[in-house]
Coordinates of C-alpha atoms and ligand atoms in Angstrom, one line a residue:
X163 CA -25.9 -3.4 26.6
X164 CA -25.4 -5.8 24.1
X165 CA -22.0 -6.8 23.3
X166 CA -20.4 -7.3 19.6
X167 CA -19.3 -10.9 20.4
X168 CA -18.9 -13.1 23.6
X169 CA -17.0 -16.1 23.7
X170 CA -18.7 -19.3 24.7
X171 CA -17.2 -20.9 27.6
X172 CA -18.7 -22.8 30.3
X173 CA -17.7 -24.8 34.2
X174 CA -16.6 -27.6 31.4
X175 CA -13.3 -25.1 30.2
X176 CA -13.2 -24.1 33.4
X177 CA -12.4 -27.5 34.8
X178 CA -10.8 -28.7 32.3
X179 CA -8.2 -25.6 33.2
X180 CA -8.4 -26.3 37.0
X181 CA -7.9 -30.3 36.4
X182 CA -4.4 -29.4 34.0
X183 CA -3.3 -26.6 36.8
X184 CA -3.3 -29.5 39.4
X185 CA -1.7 -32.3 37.3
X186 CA 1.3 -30.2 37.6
X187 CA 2.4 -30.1 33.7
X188 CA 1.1 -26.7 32.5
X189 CA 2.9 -25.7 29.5
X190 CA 2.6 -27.7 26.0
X191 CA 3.0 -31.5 27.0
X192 CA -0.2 -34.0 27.0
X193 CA -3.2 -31.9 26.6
X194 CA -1.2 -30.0 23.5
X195 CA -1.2 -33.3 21.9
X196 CA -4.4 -34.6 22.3
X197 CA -5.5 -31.3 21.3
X198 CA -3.4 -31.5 18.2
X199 CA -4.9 -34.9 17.5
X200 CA -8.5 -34.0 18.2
X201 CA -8.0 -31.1 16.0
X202 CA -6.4 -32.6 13.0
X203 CA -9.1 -35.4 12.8
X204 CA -11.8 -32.9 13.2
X205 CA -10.8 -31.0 10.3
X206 CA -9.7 -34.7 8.4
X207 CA -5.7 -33.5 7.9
X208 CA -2.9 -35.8 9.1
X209 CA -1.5 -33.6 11.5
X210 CA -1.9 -30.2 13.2
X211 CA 0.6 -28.0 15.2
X212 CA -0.6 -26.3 18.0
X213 CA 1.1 -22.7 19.0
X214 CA 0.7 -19.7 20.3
X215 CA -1.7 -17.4 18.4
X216 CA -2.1 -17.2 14.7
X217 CA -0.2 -14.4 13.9
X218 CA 2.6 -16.9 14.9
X219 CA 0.8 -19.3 13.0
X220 CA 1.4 -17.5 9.7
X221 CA 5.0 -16.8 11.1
X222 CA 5.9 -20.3 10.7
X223 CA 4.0 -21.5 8.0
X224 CA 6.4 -18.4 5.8
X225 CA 9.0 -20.3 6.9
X226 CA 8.4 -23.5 6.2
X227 CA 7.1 -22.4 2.9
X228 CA 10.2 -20.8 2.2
X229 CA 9.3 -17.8 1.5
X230 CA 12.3 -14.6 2.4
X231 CA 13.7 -11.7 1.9
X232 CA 13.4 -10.7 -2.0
X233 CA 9.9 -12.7 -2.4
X234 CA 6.4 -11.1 -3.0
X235 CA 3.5 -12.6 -1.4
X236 CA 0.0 -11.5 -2.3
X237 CA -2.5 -10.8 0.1
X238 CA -5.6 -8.7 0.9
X239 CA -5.0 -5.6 2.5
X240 CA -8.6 -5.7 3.8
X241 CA -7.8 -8.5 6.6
X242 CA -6.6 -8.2 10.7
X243 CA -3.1 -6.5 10.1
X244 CA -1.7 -9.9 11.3
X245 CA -1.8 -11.3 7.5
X246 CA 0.5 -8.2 6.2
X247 CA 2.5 -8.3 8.8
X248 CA 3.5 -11.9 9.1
X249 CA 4.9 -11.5 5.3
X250 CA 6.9 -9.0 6.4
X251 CA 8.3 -11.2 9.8
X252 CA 10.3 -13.1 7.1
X253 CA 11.6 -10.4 5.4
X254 CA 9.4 -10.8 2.5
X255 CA 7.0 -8.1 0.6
X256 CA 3.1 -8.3 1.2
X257 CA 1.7 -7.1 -2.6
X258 CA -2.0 -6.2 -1.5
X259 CA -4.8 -7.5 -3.9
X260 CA -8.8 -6.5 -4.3
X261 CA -11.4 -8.0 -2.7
X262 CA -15.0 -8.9 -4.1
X263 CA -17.4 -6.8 -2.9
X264 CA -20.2 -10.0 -2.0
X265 CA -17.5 -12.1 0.3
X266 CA -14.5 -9.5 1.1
X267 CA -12.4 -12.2 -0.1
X268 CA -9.5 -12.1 -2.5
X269 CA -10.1 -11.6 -6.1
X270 CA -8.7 -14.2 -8.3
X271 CA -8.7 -12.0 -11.7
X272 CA -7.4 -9.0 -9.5
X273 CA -5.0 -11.2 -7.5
X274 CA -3.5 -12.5 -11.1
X275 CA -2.6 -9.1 -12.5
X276 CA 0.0 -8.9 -9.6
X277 CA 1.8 -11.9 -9.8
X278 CA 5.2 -10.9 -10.9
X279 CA 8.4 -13.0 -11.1
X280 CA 9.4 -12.2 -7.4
X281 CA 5.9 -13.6 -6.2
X282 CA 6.0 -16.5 -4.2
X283 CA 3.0 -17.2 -2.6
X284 CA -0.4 -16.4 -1.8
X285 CA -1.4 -15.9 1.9
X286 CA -5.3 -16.3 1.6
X287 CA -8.0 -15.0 4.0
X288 CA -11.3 -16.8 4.7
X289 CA -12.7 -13.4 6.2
X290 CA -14.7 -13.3 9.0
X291 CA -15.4 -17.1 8.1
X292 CA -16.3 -17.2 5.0
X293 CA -14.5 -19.1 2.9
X294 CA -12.5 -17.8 -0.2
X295 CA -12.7 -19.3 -3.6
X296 CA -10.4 -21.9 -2.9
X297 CA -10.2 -23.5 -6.0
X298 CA -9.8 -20.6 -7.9
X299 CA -6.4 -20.1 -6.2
X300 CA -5.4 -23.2 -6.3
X301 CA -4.9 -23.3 -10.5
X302 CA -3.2 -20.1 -9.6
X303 CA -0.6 -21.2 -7.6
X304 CA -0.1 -24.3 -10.1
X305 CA 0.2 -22.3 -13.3
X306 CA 2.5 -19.9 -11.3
X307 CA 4.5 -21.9 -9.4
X308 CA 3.4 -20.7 -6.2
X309 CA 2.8 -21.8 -2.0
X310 CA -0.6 -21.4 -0.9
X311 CA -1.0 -20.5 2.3
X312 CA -4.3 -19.6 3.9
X313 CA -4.8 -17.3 7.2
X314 CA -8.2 -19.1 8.4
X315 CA -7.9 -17.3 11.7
X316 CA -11.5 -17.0 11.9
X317 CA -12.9 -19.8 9.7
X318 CA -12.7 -22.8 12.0
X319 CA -15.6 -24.9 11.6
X320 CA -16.3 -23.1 7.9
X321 CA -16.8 -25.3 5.3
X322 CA -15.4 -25.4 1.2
X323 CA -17.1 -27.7 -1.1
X324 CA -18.4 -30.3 1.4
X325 CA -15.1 -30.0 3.5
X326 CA -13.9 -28.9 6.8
X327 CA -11.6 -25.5 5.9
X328 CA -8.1 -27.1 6.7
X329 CA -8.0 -29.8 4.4
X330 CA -7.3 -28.1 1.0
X331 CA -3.8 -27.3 1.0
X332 CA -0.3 -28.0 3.0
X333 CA -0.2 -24.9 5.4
X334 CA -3.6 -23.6 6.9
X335 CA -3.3 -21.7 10.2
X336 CA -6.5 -20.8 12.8
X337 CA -6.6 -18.6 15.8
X338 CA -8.3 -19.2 18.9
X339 CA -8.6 -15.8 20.2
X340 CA -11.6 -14.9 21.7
X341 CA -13.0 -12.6 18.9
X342 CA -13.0 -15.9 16.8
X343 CA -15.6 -18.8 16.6
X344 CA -14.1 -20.9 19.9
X345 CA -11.2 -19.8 22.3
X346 CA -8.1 -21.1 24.1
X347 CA -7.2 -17.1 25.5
X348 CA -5.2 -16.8 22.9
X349 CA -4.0 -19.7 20.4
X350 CA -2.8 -21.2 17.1
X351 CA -3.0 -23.8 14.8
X352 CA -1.6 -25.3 12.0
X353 CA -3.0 -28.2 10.0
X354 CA -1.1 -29.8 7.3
X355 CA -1.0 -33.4 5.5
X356 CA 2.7 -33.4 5.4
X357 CA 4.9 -34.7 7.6
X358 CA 8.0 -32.4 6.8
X359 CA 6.0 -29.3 7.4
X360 CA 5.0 -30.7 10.7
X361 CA 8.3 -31.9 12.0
X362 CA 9.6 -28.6 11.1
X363 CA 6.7 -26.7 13.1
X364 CA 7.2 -28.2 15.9
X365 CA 11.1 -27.4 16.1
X366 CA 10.6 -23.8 15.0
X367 CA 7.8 -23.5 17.8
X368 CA 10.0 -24.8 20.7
X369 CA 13.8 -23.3 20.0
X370 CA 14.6 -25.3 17.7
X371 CA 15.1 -28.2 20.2
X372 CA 15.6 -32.0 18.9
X373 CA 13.9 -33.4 21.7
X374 CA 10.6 -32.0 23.6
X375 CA 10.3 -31.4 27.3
X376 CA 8.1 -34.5 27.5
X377 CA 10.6 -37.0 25.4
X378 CA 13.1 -36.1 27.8
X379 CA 11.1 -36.5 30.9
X380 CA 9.5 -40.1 29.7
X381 CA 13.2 -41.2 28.8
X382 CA 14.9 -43.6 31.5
X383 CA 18.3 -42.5 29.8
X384 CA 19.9 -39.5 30.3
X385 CA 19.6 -37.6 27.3
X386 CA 20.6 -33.9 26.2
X387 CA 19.2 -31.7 23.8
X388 CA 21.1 -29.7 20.9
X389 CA 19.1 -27.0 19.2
X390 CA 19.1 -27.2 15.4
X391 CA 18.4 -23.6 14.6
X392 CA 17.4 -20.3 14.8
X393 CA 13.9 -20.7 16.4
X394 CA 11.1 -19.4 18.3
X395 CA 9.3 -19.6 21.7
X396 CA 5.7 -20.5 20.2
X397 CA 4.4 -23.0 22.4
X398 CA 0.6 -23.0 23.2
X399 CA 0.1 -24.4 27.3
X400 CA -1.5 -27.6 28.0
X401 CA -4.0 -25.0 29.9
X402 CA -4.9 -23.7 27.1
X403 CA -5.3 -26.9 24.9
X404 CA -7.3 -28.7 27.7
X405 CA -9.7 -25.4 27.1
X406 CA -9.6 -25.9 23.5
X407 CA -10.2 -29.7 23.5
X408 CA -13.5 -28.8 24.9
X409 CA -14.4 -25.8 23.1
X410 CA -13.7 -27.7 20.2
X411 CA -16.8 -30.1 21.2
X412 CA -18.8 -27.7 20.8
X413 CA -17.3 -26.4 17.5
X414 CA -20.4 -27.7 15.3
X415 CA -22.8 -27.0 17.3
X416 CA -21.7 -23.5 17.9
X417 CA -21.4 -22.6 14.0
X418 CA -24.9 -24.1 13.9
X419 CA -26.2 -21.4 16.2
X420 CA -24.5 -18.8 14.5
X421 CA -26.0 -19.6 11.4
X422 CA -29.1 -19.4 13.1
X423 CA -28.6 -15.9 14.2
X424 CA -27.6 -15.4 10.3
X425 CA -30.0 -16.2 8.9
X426 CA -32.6 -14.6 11.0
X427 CA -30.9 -11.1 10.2
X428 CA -31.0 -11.8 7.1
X429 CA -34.5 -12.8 6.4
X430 CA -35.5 -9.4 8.2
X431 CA -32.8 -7.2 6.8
X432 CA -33.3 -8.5 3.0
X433 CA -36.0 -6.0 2.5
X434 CA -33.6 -3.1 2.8
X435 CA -32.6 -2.8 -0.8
X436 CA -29.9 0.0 0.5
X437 CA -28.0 -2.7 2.8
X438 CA -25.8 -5.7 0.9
X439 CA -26.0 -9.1 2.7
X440 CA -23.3 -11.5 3.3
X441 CA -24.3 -14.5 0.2
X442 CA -23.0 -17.8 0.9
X443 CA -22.8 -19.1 -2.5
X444 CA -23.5 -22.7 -3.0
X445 CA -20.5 -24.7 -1.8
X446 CA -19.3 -22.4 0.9
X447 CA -20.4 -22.5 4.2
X448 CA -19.7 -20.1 7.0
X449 CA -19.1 -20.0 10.4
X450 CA -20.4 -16.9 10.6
X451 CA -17.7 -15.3 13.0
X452 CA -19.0 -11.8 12.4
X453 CA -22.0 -10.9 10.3
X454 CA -21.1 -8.1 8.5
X455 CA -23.7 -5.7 6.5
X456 CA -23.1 -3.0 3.5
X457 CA -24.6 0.5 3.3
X458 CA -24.8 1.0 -0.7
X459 CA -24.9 4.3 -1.6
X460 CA -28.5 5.1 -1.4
X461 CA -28.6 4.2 2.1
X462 CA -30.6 7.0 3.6
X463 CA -28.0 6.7 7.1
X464 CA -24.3 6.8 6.7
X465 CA -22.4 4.3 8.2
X466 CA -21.3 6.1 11.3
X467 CA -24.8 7.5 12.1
X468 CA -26.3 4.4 11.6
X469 CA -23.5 3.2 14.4
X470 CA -24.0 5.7 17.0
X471 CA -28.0 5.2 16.9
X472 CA -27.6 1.7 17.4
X473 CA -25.2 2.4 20.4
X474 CA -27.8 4.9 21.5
X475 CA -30.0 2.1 21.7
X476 CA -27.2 0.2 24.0
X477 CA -26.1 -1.7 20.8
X478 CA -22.3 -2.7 20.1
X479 CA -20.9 -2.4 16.9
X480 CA -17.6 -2.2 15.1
X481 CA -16.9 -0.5 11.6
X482 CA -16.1 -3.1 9.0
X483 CA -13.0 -5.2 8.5
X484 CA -9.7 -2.5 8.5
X485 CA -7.6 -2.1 5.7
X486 CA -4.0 -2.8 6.4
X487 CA -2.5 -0.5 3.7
X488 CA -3.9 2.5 5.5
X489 CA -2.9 1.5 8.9
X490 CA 0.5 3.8 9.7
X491 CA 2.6 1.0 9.8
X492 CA 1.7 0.7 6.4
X493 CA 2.3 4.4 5.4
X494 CA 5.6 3.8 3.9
X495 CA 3.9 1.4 1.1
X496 CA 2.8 4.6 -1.7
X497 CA 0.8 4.4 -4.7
X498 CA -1.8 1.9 -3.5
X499 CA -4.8 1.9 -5.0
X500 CA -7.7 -0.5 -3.2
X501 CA -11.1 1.3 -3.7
X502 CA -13.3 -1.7 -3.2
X503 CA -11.4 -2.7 0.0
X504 CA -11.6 1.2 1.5
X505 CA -15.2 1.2 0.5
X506 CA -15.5 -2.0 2.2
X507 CA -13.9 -0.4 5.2
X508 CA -15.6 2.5 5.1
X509 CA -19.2 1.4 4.7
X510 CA -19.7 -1.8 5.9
X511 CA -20.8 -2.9 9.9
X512 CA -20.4 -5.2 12.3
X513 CA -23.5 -6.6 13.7
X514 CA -23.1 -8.4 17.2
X515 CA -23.5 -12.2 16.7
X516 CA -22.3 -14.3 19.7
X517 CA -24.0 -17.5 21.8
X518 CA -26.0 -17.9 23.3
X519 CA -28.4 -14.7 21.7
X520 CA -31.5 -15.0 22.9
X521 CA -34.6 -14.2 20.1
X522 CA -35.3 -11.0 22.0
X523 CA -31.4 -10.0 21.8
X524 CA -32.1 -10.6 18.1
X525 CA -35.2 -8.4 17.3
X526 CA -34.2 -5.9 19.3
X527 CA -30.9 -5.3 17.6
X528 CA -32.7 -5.7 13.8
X529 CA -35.8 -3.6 15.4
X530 CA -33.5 -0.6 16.6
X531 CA -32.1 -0.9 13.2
X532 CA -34.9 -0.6 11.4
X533 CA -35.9 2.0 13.7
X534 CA -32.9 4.1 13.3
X535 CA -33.5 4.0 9.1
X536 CA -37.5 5.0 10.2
X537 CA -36.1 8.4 12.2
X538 CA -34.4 9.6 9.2
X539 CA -36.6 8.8 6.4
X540 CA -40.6 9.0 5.5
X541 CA -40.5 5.7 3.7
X542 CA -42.2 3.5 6.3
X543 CA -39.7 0.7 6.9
X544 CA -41.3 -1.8 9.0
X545 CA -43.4 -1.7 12.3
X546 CA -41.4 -1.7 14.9
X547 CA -42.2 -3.0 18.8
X548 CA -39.7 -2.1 21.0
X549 CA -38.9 -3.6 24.2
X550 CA -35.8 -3.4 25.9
X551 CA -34.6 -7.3 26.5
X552 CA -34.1 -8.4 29.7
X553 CA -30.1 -9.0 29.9
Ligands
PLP780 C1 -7.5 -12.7 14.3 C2 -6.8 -12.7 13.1 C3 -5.4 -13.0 13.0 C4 -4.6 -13.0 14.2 O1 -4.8 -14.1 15.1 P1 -4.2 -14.1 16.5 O2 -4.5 -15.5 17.1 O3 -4.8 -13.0 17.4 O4 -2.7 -13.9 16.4 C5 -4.8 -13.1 11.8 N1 -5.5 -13.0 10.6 C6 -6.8 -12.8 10.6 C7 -7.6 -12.7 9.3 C8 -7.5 -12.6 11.8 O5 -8.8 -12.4 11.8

């Protein structure tokens, strides 16, 4: 069987987790820290703010934004349910915008037409790793008056203009569930150049306390806390950072692979005039945390039959990125109208992209494709060899 995704973890995260177990501090203290440090200068921001997951991530960064009850943020419906719903943690209004078809990322022009004078910010998604058109949303935001926050759960290690994703505006928040690129379990972070967001962070993450666990325990005074509001429990443990230290290591080198895998599916898949390919336009870089294809309308296979022959070939896939709006939490929202995002949904797969995949992994899954477009139609597609890899 292959699998859709696999995290990368080796004896390395494993020790590392062992080694923190032993010291005897196991929730965020020391190895939350140096994390934090590691991961701010990897990305080039000031600070970062570890927590969690992202979905509390995205809680924070609402709040330190500012955004409440009464505000409109605009978001993409086509995105994890985690974006929506963190808008709607603070009491605020997610306003769902198209996506373009090539990157499944936020329209600008589409985006624009929304704005209203109860929007507030923009929550932008780097889907699946690629990155959004950044700059584009910037100059909105400025002519609007408007926070920019981005949801880069899956694009760590993605790259905008020559720069680490991270580093182009005040509140950027990545996940480090296993689905995405490396892994801490689960986990969060924030990066952010300022110091007010991050002092605020890192009070909202810990209830609100004015000192931390460890600035108590290093003190040689007695000292007592007071808790200087409403807050949360969001801490990541130093378990999980001592993982993440070392996943993050690998962070480069892993994307590298990835692209690998890319870009061999698509040299082999480009011929298919019926599928769409994921373009990386010059200036964005992904990490490729899924590779996703599109079945245009002439594709001889429909999307789900084209998924069940590759699982009769003991191949894992998942349907394309969900939309939000018709999720039945989402029910109550009427009148929405998203056709390119529910097209997206609808046609659009998940190919299995993970590392180590060997070369055989590799044909066999674009073979069995290829294959499974052969059954179905008298065009001959490619010659196929078929071996069954040995797992
Ligand atoms: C995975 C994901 C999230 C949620 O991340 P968690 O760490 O699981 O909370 C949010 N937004 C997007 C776009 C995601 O892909």
């Amino acid at each position: 069987m292959i699998p859709i995704a696999k995290p990368y973890l080796t004896t390395e995260e494993a020790h590392a987790a062992y080694d923190t177990i032993l010291t005897g501090w196991i929730t965020q203290g020391p190895k939350v820290e140096e994390f934090e440090r590691k991961f701010a200068s990897y990305v080039g921001t000031k600070y970062a703010v570890a927590l969690s997951n992202c979905t509390a991530a995205l809680h924070l960064a609402l709040i330190v934004a500012e955004i409440g009850s009464g505000d409109e943020v605009i978001c993409p419906s086509l995105s994890y349910i985690a974006t929506a719903n963190a808008i709607r943690y603070v009491g605020a209004t997610p306003i769902f915008a198209e996506v373009e078809p090539e990157s499944y990322n936020l329209d600008p022009a589409d985006t624009e037409k929304r704005i209203t004078s109860k929007t507030s910010a923009i929550l932008l998604v780097h889907q699946i790793g690629m990155p959004a058109n950044i700059e584009s949303f910037k100059n909105l935001c400025q002519k609007y008056n408007l926070k920019l926050i981005e949801d880069a759960a899956c694009a760590a290690g993605s790259s905008y203009q020559n720069s680490k994703i991270g580093i182009h505006s005040d509140l950027v928040c990545f996940s480090f569930h296993p689905r995405k690129v490396i892994t801490t379990g689960d986990g969060g972070m924030i990066t952010t150049n300022r110091k007010d967001y991050e002092q605020r962070l890192k009070l909202l993450r810990q209830h609100g306390m004015s000192i931390s666990d460890r600035e108590r325990h290093q003190n040689s005074k007695i000292v007592f806390e007071d808790h200087l509001e409403l807050a949360y429990n969001y801490r990541m443990t130093d378990i999980q950072a001592a993982v993440g230290i070392k996943q993050l290591e690998k962070l480069d080198w892993i994307v590298q692979e990835r692209r690998k895998i890319a870009k061999i599916y698509h040299e082999r898949l480009k011929e298919l005039d019926f599928i769409r390919l994921p373009d990386e336009k010059e200036g964005y870089f992904s990490n490729y945390q899924s590779y996703s294809i599109y079945l245009k309308d002439n594709s001889p296979l429909t999307r789900n039959a084209l998924m069940q022959q590759l699982l009769d070939h003991g191949i894992a896939t998942r349907r394309g990125i969900m939309t939000s709006h018709r999720e039945t939490a989402y029910k109550y929202l009427e009148g929405v109208n998203l056709p390119v995002s529910e097209d997206l949904q609808d046609n659009s797969i998940l190919l299995p992209i993970y590392v180590p995949m060997t070369d055989r992994e590799i044909d066999y899954v674009i073979d069995s494709i290829l294959k499974s477009f052969k059954n179905i139609s008298d065009k001959p597609v490619y010659t196929t060899n078929f071996q069954q890899p040995e797992l």
